[in-house]
Coordinates of C-alpha atoms in Angstrom, one line a residue:
M1 CA -14.0 -5.7 15.0
T2 CA -10.8 -4.6 16.8
H3 CA -8.8 -1.4 17.3
V4 CA -5.1 -2.2 16.9
K5 CA -2.4 0.1 18.3
L6 CA 1.4 -0.3 18.0
E7 CA 3.4 1.8 20.4
H8 CA 7.2 2.4 19.9
L9 CA 7.7 -1.1 18.5
V10 CA 11.3 -2.3 18.2
K11 CA 12.8 -5.5 16.8
I12 CA 16.6 -6.2 16.9
Y13 CA 17.5 -9.6 15.7
P14 CA 20.2 -11.5 17.6
G15 CA 23.7 -10.8 16.2
T16 CA 22.7 -7.5 14.7
T17 CA 22.8 -3.9 16.1
K18 CA 20.6 -2.1 13.5
P19 CA 16.9 -2.5 14.3
A20 CA 14.8 -4.3 11.7
V21 CA 11.9 -2.3 13.1
N22 CA 12.6 1.0 14.9
D23 CA 10.3 3.0 17.2
F24 CA 7.2 2.0 15.1
S25 CA 4.0 3.5 16.3
L26 CA 0.7 3.2 14.5
D27 CA -3.1 3.5 15.2
I28 CA -5.3 1.2 13.1
P29 CA -9.0 2.0 13.5
T30 CA -11.6 -0.8 14.0
G31 CA -12.7 -2.4 10.8
K32 CA -10.1 -0.7 8.5
L33 CA -7.9 -2.2 5.9
V34 CA -4.3 -1.0 6.3
A35 CA -1.3 -1.6 4.0
F36 CA 2.3 -2.0 5.2
L37 CA 4.1 -0.7 2.1
G38 CA 7.8 -0.6 1.4
P39 CA 10.8 -2.2 -0.4
S40 CA 12.0 -5.7 0.5
G41 CA 13.7 -5.9 3.9
C42 CA 12.1 -2.8 5.3
G43 CA 10.5 -4.5 8.3
K44 CA 6.9 -5.0 7.0
T45 CA 6.7 -8.7 7.5
T46 CA 8.6 -8.5 10.8
T47 CA 6.0 -6.1 12.1
L48 CA 3.2 -8.3 10.9
K49 CA 4.7 -11.3 12.7
M50 CA 5.1 -9.4 15.9
I51 CA 1.3 -8.6 15.8
A52 CA 0.6 -12.3 15.1
G53 CA 2.8 -13.4 18.0
L54 CA 5.3 -15.3 15.8
I55 CA 8.1 -12.9 16.7
R56 CA 8.7 -11.3 20.1
P57 CA 9.4 -7.6 20.0
S58 CA 12.6 -6.2 21.5
G59 CA 10.6 -3.3 22.9
G60 CA 7.3 -1.5 22.6
R61 CA 3.7 -2.5 23.0
I62 CA 0.8 -3.9 21.0
T63 CA -2.8 -3.5 22.0
F64 CA -6.1 -4.8 20.8
D65 CA -9.0 -2.6 22.0
G66 CA -6.6 -1.2 24.6
D67 CA -5.5 -4.6 26.0
D68 CA -1.8 -5.5 25.9
I69 CA -1.6 -8.7 23.8
L70 CA 2.2 -9.4 24.2
P71 CA 1.6 -11.7 27.2
I72 CA -1.1 -13.6 25.3
P73 CA 0.0 -16.8 23.4
T74 CA -0.1 -16.7 19.6
E75 CA -3.0 -19.1 19.4
K76 CA -5.2 -17.1 21.8
R77 CA -4.6 -13.6 20.3
G78 CA -7.2 -13.8 17.7
A79 CA -4.8 -12.5 15.0
V80 CA -4.6 -14.9 12.1
M81 CA -1.9 -14.7 9.4
V82 CA -2.2 -15.8 5.8
F83 CA 1.3 -16.4 4.4
Q84 CA 2.6 -15.6 0.9
N85 CA 3.2 -19.3 0.2
Y86 CA -0.2 -20.5 1.5
L87 CA 1.3 -23.2 3.8
L88 CA -1.6 -25.6 3.2
F89 CA -1.3 -29.2 4.5
P90 CA -0.7 -31.2 1.4
Y91 CA -1.9 -34.5 2.9
M92 CA -5.2 -33.1 3.9
S93 CA -8.3 -32.4 1.8
V94 CA -9.3 -28.8 1.2
G95 CA -12.2 -29.2 3.7
D96 CA -9.8 -30.5 6.4
N97 CA -7.4 -27.7 5.7
V98 CA -10.2 -25.1 6.1
G99 CA -11.6 -26.7 9.2
F100 CA -8.3 -27.3 10.9
G101 CA -8.5 -24.4 13.3
L102 CA -12.0 -25.4 14.5
K103 CA -10.8 -29.1 14.9
M104 CA -8.0 -27.9 17.2
R105 CA -10.6 -26.1 19.3
G106 CA -12.5 -29.3 19.7
E107 CA -15.6 -28.1 17.8
D108 CA -18.3 -30.7 16.9
K109 CA -17.8 -32.4 13.5
N110 CA -21.2 -31.2 12.2
I111 CA -20.5 -27.6 13.1
I112 CA -17.1 -27.8 11.4
K113 CA -18.6 -29.3 8.2
Q114 CA -21.2 -26.5 8.1
R115 CA -18.6 -23.8 8.7
V116 CA -16.3 -25.2 6.1
H117 CA -19.2 -25.1 3.6
E118 CA -19.9 -21.5 4.5
M119 CA -16.2 -20.4 4.2
L120 CA -15.8 -22.1 0.8
D121 CA -18.9 -20.4 -0.4
L122 CA -17.5 -17.1 0.9
V123 CA -14.3 -17.4 -1.1
K124 CA -16.3 -18.6 -4.1
L125 CA -14.9 -22.2 -4.1
P126 CA -18.0 -24.4 -3.5
D127 CA -17.8 -28.1 -4.1
I128 CA -14.0 -28.5 -3.8
A129 CA -13.9 -29.7 -0.2
K130 CA -12.7 -33.2 -1.1
R131 CA -9.8 -32.1 -3.3
R132 CA -6.2 -31.9 -2.3
P133 CA -4.1 -28.7 -2.5
A134 CA -2.0 -30.1 -5.3
Q135 CA -5.1 -30.3 -7.4
L136 CA -5.7 -26.5 -7.1
S137 CA -4.3 -23.5 -9.0
G138 CA -2.3 -20.9 -7.1
G139 CA -5.3 -18.6 -7.0
Q140 CA -7.5 -21.4 -5.6
Q141 CA -4.9 -22.3 -2.9
Q142 CA -4.7 -18.6 -1.8
R143 CA -8.5 -18.6 -1.4
V144 CA -8.4 -21.8 0.6
A145 CA -5.7 -20.2 2.9
L146 CA -8.0 -17.2 3.3
A147 CA -11.0 -19.4 4.2
R148 CA -8.8 -21.3 6.7
A149 CA -7.9 -18.0 8.4
L150 CA -11.5 -16.6 8.4
I151 CA -13.2 -19.8 9.8
T152 CA -11.9 -19.1 13.3
E153 CA -13.5 -15.6 13.2
P154 CA -10.3 -13.8 14.1
R155 CA -10.2 -10.3 15.6
V156 CA -7.5 -9.2 13.2
L157 CA -6.6 -10.6 9.7
L158 CA -3.0 -10.4 8.6
L159 CA -2.0 -10.9 5.0
D160 CA 1.6 -11.3 3.9
E161 CA 2.0 -10.4 0.2
P162 CA -1.3 -12.1 -0.6
L163 CA -1.2 -11.4 -4.3
S164 CA 2.5 -11.7 -5.1
N165 CA 2.4 -15.3 -6.4
L166 CA -0.5 -14.7 -8.7
D167 CA -0.6 -13.6 -12.4
A168 CA -2.2 -10.3 -13.3
H169 CA -5.7 -11.6 -14.0
L170 CA -5.8 -13.7 -10.8
R171 CA -4.4 -10.7 -8.8
D172 CA -7.4 -8.6 -9.9
E173 CA -9.8 -11.3 -8.9
M174 CA -8.2 -11.9 -5.5
R175 CA -8.0 -8.2 -4.8
E176 CA -11.8 -7.8 -5.4
L177 CA -12.4 -10.9 -3.3
I178 CA -10.4 -9.5 -0.4
L179 CA -12.2 -6.2 -0.5
T180 CA -15.6 -7.8 -0.7
I181 CA -14.9 -10.1 2.3
Q182 CA -13.3 -7.4 4.3
R183 CA -16.2 -5.0 3.8
E184 CA -18.8 -7.8 4.5
L185 CA -17.1 -9.0 7.7
K186 CA -15.8 -5.6 8.7
I187 CA -12.7 -7.3 10.1
T188 CA -9.6 -5.2 10.9
T189 CA -7.1 -6.2 8.2
I190 CA -3.4 -5.5 7.7
F191 CA -1.6 -6.6 4.6
V192 CA 2.0 -6.4 3.5
T193 CA 3.0 -5.4 0.0
H194 CA 5.9 -3.9 -1.9
D195 CA 3.5 -2.8 -4.7
Q196 CA 2.3 0.8 -4.3
E197 CA -0.5 0.3 -6.9
E198 CA -1.8 -2.7 -4.9
A199 CA -1.7 -0.6 -1.7
V200 CA -3.6 2.2 -3.3
L201 CA -6.3 -0.1 -4.7
L202 CA -6.9 -2.0 -1.5
A203 CA -6.1 0.1 1.5
D204 CA -8.1 2.6 3.5
Q205 CA -4.7 3.8 5.0
V206 CA -1.1 3.1 3.9
A207 CA 1.9 2.9 6.2
L208 CA 5.0 3.6 4.2
I209 CA 8.1 2.0 5.8
F210 CA 11.8 2.5 4.9
E211 CA 14.5 0.7 6.8
G212 CA 12.3 -0.3 9.7
V213 CA 11.0 3.3 10.2
L214 CA 7.5 4.5 9.6
Q215 CA 7.8 7.4 7.0
Q216 CA 4.2 8.4 6.4
Y217 CA 0.8 7.1 7.4
A218 CA -2.1 8.5 5.4
N219 CA -4.8 7.7 2.9
P220 CA -3.6 6.7 -0.6
A221 CA -4.4 10.1 -2.2
E222 CA -2.1 11.9 0.3
F223 CA 0.9 10.0 -1.0
Y224 CA 0.3 11.4 -4.5
Q225 CA -0.8 14.9 -3.5
R226 CA 1.2 15.6 -0.3
P227 CA 4.3 13.2 0.0
I228 CA 6.3 13.8 3.2
S229 CA 9.6 13.5 1.4
E230 CA 11.3 13.1 -1.9
E231 CA 11.9 9.4 -1.2
A232 CA 8.2 8.9 -0.5
A233 CA 7.2 10.8 -3.7
R234 CA 9.6 8.7 -5.8
F235 CA 8.2 5.4 -4.3
F236 CA 4.8 6.5 -5.6
G237 CA 6.0 7.2 -9.1
G238 CA 7.1 10.8 -8.7
V239 CA 9.7 11.9 -11.4
N240 CA 9.7 15.7 -11.3
F241 CA 12.0 17.2 -8.6
I242 CA 13.3 20.8 -9.0
P243 CA 15.6 22.4 -6.4
A244 CA 13.9 25.6 -5.0
K245 CA 13.7 28.1 -2.3
R246 CA 10.3 28.7 -0.7
Q247 CA 9.2 32.0 0.8
Q248 CA 5.6 31.6 1.9
N249 CA 3.5 31.2 -1.2
N250 CA 6.3 31.7 -3.7
I251 CA 8.8 29.1 -4.9
E252 CA 11.9 30.3 -6.7
T253 CA 13.6 28.0 -9.1
S254 CA 16.0 28.3 -12.0
A255 CA 13.1 27.7 -14.3
G256 CA 11.1 30.6 -12.8
T257 CA 9.1 31.6 -9.8
F258 CA 5.9 29.6 -9.0
N259 CA 3.0 30.4 -6.8
F260 CA 2.0 27.7 -4.4
N261 CA -1.3 27.3 -2.6
A262 CA -1.9 23.6 -2.2
S263 CA -4.1 22.4 0.6
G264 CA -1.9 22.0 3.7
S265 CA 0.7 24.4 2.4
A266 CA 1.2 25.9 5.9
E267 CA 2.8 22.6 6.9
A268 CA 5.3 22.6 4.1
P269 CA 8.8 23.9 4.9
N270 CA 10.2 27.3 4.0
G271 CA 13.8 27.9 2.8
D272 CA 15.6 25.4 0.7
V273 CA 13.1 22.8 -0.6
T274 CA 12.4 20.5 -3.6
L275 CA 9.4 21.3 -5.8
T276 CA 7.5 18.2 -7.0
I277 CA 4.5 17.8 -9.2
R278 CA 3.1 14.7 -10.8
P279 CA 3.3 14.5 -14.6
E280 CA -0.4 14.2 -15.1
Q281 CA -1.0 17.4 -13.2
I282 CA 1.1 19.6 -15.5
Q283 CA -0.8 21.4 -18.3
L284 CA 0.8 21.9 -21.7
G285 CA -0.1 24.4 -24.4
E286 CA -2.3 26.5 -22.2
A287 CA -2.6 30.3 -22.5
P288 CA 0.2 32.3 -20.8
G289 CA -0.3 33.4 -17.3
A290 CA 0.8 32.8 -13.7
N291 CA 2.9 29.7 -13.2
T292 CA 3.4 29.3 -16.9
Y293 CA 6.8 29.2 -18.7
M294 CA 8.0 28.1 -22.1
G295 CA 9.8 24.8 -22.4
K296 CA 11.2 22.7 -25.3
V297 CA 9.9 19.2 -26.0
R298 CA 12.9 16.9 -26.0
E299 CA 11.1 13.6 -26.3
R300 CA 7.5 12.4 -27.1
I301 CA 6.3 8.9 -26.2
Y302 CA 2.9 7.9 -27.5
V303 CA 1.2 5.4 -25.1
G304 CA -2.3 5.2 -26.7
T305 CA -4.7 6.9 -24.3
Y306 CA -2.1 9.5 -23.4
T307 CA 1.3 10.9 -24.5
R308 CA 4.3 11.3 -22.2
Y309 CA 6.6 14.3 -22.8
K310 CA 10.1 15.0 -21.6
I311 CA 10.5 18.8 -21.6
T312 CA 13.5 21.0 -20.9
L313 CA 12.3 23.8 -18.6
G314 CA 15.1 26.2 -17.6
D315 CA 18.0 24.1 -16.3
H316 CA 15.8 21.1 -15.6
E317 CA 14.1 18.3 -17.5
I318 CA 10.5 17.4 -16.4
E319 CA 8.0 14.9 -17.5
A320 CA 4.4 15.7 -18.4
I321 CA 1.4 13.6 -19.5
R322 CA -1.2 14.8 -21.9
S323 CA -4.5 13.0 -22.7
A324 CA -4.7 11.8 -26.3
E325 CA -8.3 13.2 -26.4
L326 CA -7.1 16.8 -26.1
P327 CA -7.0 18.8 -29.3
G328 CA -3.8 19.9 -31.0
S329 CA -0.5 18.1 -31.5
I330 CA 2.7 18.7 -29.6
N331 CA 5.8 17.2 -31.2
E332 CA 9.5 16.8 -30.5
G333 CA 11.4 20.0 -30.8
D334 CA 8.4 22.2 -30.3
E335 CA 8.4 25.2 -27.9
V336 CA 5.4 24.7 -25.6
S337 CA 3.9 26.6 -22.6
V338 CA 4.2 24.6 -19.4
H339 CA 1.7 25.4 -16.6
L340 CA 2.1 24.2 -13.0
P341 CA -1.3 24.7 -11.2
P342 CA -0.6 26.3 -7.8
D343 CA -2.9 23.8 -6.0
R344 CA -1.0 20.8 -7.5
I345 CA 2.5 21.9 -6.6
W346 CA 4.0 20.4 -3.5
V347 CA 7.3 21.0 -1.7
V348 CA 9.3 18.6 0.4
P349 CA 12.5 19.1 2.4
K350 CA 15.7 19.3 0.4
V351 CA 17.7 16.1 0.4
H352 CA 21.2 16.9 1.8

């Protein structure tokens, strides 16, 4: 188990002036599973490769348990990377692929054979050691790549978009396998993804990255309940954004004045802000009271277990989700009460 720390990491590729990774600092506790999340080209994989030793940083420091690893050669760092495209040796058997790292170390053949058997059992692929990669499905190849990485007992496991090449069913299976293995081995793990749902389902902590800059580092729930910016909220599926002015616990908007007492509200800015609230947290058809105003249903979209509504509220259009199990029917054209719970409202700095 290894404590990983990134300090003011920078990467500027030759021929460019804009950093691919810019002043990136992060503390990854021992044994945790952390996601690097962001759109394509934001610097996620570049950062992963710097940790692995495949790319040399332009500046900054990387430590494992307090020791600077930058002077240490890639093969001796104990950070093993599983690539998006598996990179299995096509001319080798599965067993030889899995045992390759131990062979390079000069381990005894019997020890390698036993360890290969253990690893294939771990990834739930027993009895395929003699097959070639071409005889395997994409999901099986990804498991073999994972076994090959784990057999060397790395200090840190690095996964680059590990589920992106798999269909939905295989993604679910692979996700469960990664979680099971990570919890069993308690290995510090970092994985790259552009899929916020995948990050939420897998990670203990999520590092959200835009244009090479770390935007927010928090547990998954915080991104839904307390996004640091409108951009972060939108990346996590936020759709409701109302210009407002905040004075302590009151938020004034053209739709009305709302009380605001969310956990951590003291950290939120005063003055010109943007009010945001997730669609599933808005309550429709409740009794009048504080934080409740009348709106008009412009569109109703039935999805099965819930119904999504687009509602005109003052000068704004918001979206709300209502469970299909709730009594009463709300239809297009209806006037409906719209309640924003004070502990579910969040405010972020206004985008200029």
